[in-house]
XYZ file of C-alpha atoms in Angstrom:
221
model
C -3.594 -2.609 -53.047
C -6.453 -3.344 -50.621
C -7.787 -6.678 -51.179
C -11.922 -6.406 -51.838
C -11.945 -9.301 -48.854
C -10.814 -6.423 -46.306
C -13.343 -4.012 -47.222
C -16.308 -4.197 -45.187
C -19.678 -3.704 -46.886
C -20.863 -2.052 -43.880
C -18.725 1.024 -46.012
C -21.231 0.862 -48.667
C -23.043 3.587 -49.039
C -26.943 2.650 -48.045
C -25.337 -0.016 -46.155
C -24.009 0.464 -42.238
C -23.495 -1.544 -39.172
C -27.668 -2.753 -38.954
C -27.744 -3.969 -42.428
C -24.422 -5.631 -42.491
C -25.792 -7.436 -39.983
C -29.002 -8.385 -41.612
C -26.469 -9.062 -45.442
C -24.378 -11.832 -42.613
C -27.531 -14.100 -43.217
C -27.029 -14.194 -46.782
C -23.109 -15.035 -46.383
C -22.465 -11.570 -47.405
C -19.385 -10.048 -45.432
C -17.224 -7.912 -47.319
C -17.511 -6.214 -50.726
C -16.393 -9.322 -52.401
C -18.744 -11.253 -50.970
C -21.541 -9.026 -52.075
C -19.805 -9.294 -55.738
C -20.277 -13.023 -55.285
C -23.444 -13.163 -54.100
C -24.894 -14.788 -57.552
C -28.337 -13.880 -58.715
C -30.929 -17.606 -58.260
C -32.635 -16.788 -61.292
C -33.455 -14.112 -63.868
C -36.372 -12.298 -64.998
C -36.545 -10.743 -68.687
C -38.432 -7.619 -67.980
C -37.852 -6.876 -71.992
C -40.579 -8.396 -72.711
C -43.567 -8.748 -70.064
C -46.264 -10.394 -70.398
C -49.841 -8.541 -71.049
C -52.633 -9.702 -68.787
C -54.529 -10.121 -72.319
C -52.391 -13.131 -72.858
C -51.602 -14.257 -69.748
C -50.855 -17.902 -69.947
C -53.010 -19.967 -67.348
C -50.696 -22.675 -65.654
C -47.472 -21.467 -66.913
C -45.195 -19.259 -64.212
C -44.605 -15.925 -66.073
C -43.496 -12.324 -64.927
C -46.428 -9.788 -65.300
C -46.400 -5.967 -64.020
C -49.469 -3.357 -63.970
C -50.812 -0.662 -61.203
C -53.016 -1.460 -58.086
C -56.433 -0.626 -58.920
C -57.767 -1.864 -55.748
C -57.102 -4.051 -52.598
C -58.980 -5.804 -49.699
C -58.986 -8.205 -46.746
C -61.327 -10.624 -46.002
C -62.031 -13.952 -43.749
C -61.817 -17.377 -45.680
C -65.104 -18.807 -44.466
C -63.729 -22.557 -45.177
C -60.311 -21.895 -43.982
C -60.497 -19.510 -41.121
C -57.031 -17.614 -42.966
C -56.934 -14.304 -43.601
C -57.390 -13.273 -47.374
C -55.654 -10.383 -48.759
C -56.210 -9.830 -52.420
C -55.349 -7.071 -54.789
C -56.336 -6.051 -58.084
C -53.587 -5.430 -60.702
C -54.700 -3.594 -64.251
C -51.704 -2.872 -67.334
C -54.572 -1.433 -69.730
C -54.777 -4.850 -71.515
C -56.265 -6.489 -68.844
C -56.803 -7.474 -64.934
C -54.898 -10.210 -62.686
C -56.011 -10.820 -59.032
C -53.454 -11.768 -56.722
C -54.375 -13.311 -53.424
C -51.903 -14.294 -50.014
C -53.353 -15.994 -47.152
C -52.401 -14.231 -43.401
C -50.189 -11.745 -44.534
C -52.040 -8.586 -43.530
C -49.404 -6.091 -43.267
C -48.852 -6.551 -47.622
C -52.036 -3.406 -47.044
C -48.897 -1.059 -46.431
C -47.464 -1.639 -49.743
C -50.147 -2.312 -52.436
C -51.165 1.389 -52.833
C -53.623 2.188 -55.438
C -51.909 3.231 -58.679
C -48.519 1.875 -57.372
C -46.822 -0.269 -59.943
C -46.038 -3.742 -58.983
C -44.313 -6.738 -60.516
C -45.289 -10.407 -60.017
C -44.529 -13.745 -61.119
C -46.391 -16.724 -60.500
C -48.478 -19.445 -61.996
C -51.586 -18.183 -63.363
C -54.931 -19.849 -62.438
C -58.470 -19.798 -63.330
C -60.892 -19.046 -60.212
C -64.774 -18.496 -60.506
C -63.805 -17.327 -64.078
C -61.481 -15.084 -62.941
C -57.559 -14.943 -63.004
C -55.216 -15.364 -60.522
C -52.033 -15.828 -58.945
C -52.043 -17.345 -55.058
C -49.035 -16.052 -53.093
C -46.618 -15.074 -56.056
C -43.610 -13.361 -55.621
C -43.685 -9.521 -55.605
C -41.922 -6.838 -55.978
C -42.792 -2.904 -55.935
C -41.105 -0.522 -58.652
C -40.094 2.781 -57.021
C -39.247 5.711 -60.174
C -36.254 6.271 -58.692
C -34.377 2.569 -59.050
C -36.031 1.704 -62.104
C -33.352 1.474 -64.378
C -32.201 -1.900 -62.620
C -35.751 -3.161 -62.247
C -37.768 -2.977 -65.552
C -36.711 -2.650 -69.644
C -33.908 -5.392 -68.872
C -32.914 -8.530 -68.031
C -33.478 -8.797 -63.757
C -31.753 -10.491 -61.165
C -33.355 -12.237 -58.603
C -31.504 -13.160 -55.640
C -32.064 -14.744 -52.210
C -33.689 -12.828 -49.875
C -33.370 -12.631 -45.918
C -35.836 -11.013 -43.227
C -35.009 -7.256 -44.126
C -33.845 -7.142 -47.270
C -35.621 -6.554 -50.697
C -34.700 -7.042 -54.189
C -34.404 -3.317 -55.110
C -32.006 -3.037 -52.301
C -29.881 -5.487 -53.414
C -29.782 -4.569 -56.756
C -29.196 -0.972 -55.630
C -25.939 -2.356 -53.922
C -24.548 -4.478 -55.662
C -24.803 -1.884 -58.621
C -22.950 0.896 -56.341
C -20.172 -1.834 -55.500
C -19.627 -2.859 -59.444
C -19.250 0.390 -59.961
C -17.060 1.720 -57.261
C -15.263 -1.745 -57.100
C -14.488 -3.713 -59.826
C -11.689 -2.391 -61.115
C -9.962 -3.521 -58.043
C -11.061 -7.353 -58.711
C -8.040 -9.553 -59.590
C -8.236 -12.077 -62.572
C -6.834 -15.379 -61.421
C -7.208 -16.954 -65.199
C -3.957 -15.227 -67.686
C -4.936 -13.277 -70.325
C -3.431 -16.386 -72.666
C -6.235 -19.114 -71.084
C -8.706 -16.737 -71.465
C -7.677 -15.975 -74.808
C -7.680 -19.914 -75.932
C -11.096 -20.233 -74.139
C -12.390 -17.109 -75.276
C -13.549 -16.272 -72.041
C -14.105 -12.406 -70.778
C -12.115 -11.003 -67.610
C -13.695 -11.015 -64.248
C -15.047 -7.817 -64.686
C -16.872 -7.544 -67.527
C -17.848 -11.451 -66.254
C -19.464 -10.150 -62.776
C -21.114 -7.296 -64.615
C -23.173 -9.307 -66.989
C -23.842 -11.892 -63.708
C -25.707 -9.161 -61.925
C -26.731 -7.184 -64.726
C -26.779 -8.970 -68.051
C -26.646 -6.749 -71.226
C -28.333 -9.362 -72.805
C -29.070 -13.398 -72.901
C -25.740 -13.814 -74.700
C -23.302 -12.128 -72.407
C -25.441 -13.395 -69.243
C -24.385 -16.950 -70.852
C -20.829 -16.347 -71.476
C -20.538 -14.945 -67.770
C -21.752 -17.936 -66.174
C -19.382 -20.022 -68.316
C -16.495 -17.905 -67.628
C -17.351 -17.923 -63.351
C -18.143 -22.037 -63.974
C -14.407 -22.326 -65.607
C -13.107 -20.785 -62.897
């Protein structure tokens, strides 16, 4: 049997030579490495957060649709402002980045976006200065909202979607060509699942409980 260490993830679909190149900064190889490469946190999309009851001070995941978008010069700072309005029909969130100009090609009115950040209060408005982002496309959106997300590292050229999109398309078309190093009696006496069903619920919990006993069973290991 072909080891997963001698497949190339350049023969991922949606991959090829420019992006294997670009998945070499993140350690990422071969298709095993891309089933190792562990999410940094996680994001429970179950349950977002209205703007209503946005928390001011707390980090917290929030999603709604551009309603509008702008650039402007910081008189004090000299930096360039980019801010854009975010609406989820409970409410309104401003989210502002300094110098980053080119965020105008993706903050399209109506487009959906995610964010998470610490909220703040700013001439009585709310905000959140430079949070992370992320844009929900229809057609991915079963690995992005109405779950538990993974967030990974990111490199120059790579986005969460895609990774999420890959590493889903390499579970499925790989894993049942991982070997489990631990017998089935040690994992029986630790009650541990197989490395399977353990890198599944890594990248793509089916809930808090399972994304728990995955970690513990890839920590044993």
């Amino acid at each position: 049997m072909t080891h997963l260490t001698d497949i190339s993830v350049q023969f991922l679909k949606g991959v090829g030579p420019a992006r294997k190149k670009i998945l070499e900064n993140l350690g990422v190889q071969n298709i095993e490495d891309l089933l190792y490469l562990f999410p940094r946190r996680y994001e429970d999309r179950t349950k977002m957060t209205p703007l209503s009851q946005i928390k001011v001070g707390q980090p917290q995941t929030v999603t709604g649709k551009v309603i509008a978008r702008g650039s402007r010069q910081s008189w004090f700072t000299h930096k360039h402002v980019y801010e854009t309005v975010i609406d989820d029909g409970t409410g309104r969130i401003f989210a502002v980045w300094f110098n980053q100009p080119y965020l105008d090609n993706y903050f399209k009115p109506g487009t959906q976006v995610v964010l998470y950040g610490q909220a703040a209060v700013y001439k009585n408005r709310i905000q959140m200065i430079a949070p992370e982002y992320e844009i929900i496309d229809n057609s991915d959106k079963s690995l992005s909202m109405g779950r538990i997300v993974p967030i990974y590292p990111l490199t120059k050229g790579i986005s969460q979607r895609y990774l999420r999109k890959i590493i889903a398309l390499s579970i499925k078309t790989y894993s049942a060509q991982l070997a489990d190093h631990l017998p089935v009696a040690i994992r029986n006496k630790h009650h541990l699942l197989n490395i399977r069903h353990s890198l599944t619920n890594i990248h793509f919990p089916e809930n808090q409980t399972l994304q728990l006993e995955a970690q513990r069973r890839i920590s044993f290991e």
